[in-house]
Short mmCIF file of C-alpha atoms in Angstrom, two decimals:
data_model
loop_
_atom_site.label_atom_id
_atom_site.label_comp_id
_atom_site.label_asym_id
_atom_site.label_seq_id
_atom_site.Cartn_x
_atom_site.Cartn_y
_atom_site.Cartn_z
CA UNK A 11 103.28 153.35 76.35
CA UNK A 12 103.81 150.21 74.46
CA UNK A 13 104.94 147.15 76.91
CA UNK A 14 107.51 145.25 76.60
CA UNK A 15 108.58 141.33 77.13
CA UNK A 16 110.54 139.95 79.79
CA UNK A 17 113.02 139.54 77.20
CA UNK A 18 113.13 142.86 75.68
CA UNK A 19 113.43 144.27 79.15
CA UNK A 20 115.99 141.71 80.31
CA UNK A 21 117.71 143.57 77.10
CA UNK A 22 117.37 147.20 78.49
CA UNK A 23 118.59 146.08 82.19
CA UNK A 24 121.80 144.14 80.60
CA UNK A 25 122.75 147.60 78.68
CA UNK A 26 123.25 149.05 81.43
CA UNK A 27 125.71 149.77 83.86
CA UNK A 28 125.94 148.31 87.77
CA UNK A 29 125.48 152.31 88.86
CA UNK A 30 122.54 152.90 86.74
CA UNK A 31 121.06 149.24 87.50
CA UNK A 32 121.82 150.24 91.20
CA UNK A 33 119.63 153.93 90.60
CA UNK A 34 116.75 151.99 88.98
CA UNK A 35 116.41 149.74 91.89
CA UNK A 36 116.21 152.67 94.59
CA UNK A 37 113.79 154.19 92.17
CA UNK A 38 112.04 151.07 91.70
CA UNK A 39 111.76 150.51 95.64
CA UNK A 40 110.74 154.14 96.30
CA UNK A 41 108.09 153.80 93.57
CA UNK A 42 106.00 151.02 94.71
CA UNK A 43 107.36 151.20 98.32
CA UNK A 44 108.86 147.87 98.31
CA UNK A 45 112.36 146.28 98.64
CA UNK A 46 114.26 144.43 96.16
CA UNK A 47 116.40 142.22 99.35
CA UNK A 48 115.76 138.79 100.12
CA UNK A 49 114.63 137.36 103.27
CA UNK A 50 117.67 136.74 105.56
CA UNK A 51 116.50 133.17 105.96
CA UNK A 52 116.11 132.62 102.29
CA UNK A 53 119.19 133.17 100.91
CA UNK A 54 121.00 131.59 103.98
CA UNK A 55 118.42 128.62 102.85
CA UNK A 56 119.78 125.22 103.68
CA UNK A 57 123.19 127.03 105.83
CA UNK A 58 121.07 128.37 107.99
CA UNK A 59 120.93 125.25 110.03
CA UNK A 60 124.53 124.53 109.35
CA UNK A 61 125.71 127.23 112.38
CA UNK A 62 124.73 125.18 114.84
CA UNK A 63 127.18 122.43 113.82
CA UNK A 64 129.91 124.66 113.23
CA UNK A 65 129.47 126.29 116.53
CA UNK A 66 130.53 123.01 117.91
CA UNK A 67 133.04 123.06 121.06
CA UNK A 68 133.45 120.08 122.47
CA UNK A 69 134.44 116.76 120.76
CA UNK A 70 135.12 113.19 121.32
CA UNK A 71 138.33 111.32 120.34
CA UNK A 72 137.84 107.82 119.62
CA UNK A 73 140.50 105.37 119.16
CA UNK A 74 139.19 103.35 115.70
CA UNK A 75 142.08 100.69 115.52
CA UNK A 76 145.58 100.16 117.13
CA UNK A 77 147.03 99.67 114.15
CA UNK A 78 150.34 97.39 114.19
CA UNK A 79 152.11 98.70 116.78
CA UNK A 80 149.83 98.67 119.54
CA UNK A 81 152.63 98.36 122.71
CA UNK A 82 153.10 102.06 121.32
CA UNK A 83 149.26 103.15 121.01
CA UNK A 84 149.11 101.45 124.49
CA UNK A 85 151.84 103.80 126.06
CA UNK A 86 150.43 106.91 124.45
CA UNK A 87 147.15 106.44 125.70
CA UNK A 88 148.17 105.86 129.17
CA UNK A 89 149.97 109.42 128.34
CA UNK A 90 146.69 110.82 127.01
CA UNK A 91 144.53 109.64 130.15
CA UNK A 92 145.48 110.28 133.42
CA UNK A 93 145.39 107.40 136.12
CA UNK A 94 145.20 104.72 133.99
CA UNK A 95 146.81 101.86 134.30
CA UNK A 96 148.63 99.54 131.67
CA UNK A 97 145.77 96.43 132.05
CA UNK A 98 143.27 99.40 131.82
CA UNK A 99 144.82 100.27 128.96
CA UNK A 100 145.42 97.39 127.13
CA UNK A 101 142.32 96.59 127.43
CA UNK A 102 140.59 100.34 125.67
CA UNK A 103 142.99 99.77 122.93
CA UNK A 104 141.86 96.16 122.31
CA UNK A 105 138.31 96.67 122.49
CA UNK A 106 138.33 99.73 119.79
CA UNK A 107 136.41 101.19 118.47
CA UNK A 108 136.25 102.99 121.87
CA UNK A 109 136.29 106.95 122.82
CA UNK A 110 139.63 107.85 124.18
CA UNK A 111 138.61 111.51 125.61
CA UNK A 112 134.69 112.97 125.46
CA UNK A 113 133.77 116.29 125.27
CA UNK A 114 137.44 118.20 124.78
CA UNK A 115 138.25 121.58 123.00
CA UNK A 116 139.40 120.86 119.44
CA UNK A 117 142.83 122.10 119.74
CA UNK A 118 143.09 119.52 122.57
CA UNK A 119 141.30 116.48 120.97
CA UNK A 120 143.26 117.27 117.12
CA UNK A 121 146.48 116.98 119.89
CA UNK A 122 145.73 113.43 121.15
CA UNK A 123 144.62 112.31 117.94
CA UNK A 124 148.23 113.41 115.89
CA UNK A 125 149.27 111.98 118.78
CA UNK A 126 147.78 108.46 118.77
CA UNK A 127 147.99 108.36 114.31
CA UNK A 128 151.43 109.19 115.35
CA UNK A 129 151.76 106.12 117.40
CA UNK A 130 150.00 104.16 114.68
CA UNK A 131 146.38 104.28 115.67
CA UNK A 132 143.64 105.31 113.46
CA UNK A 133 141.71 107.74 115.10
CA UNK A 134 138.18 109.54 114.07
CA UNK A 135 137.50 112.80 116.30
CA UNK A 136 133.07 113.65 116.42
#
């Protein structure tokens, strides 16, 4: 049997079809009784650590700036968090960058912070 390059059999392999490619593989595998799939963890590679980060449930609104109109920032986040008063208040929105809410589901921390860039805050939620 005469053997061929990578090349020439790169050549045979793109002749044919996805079916027959499929066949030689399963022959191939049953042959010299090894498989053709990857490692899970290598072809996740570098996204395998990402699930941890997307499994993320609890985040922390934090009020960046008050923006111009800060009397309204000030009433919205005496809304946002219960029992405080307006001197408390006044005083979280002047010494931003400070965190507003910690550890909140993200439906309820992307609320209060439409809420407070509604009022004319800038807001970052981590």
């Amino acid at each position: 049997m005469a053997k061929l390059s990578n090349e020439e059999l790169l050549d045979v392999f793109k002749e044919m079809t996805l079916l027959e490619l499929s066949e030689f593989v399963k022959q191939f595998e049953d042959t010299f009784d090894v498989t053709a799939a990857a490692p899970a963890a290598v072809v996740a590679g570098p996204a395998a650590a990402a699930p941890a980060a997307e499994e993320q449930d609890e985040f922390d609104v934090i009020l960046e700036g008050a923006g111009d109109k800060k009397i309204q920032v000030i009433k919205v986040v005496r809304e946002i968090v219960s029992g405080l008063g307006l001197k408390e208040a006044k005083e979280l929105v002047e010494g931003a960058p400070k965190p507003i809410l910690e550890k909140v589901e993200k439906e309820k921390a992307e609320e209060v912070k439409a809420k407070l860039e509604e009022a004319g805050a800038s807001v970052s939620v981590k």
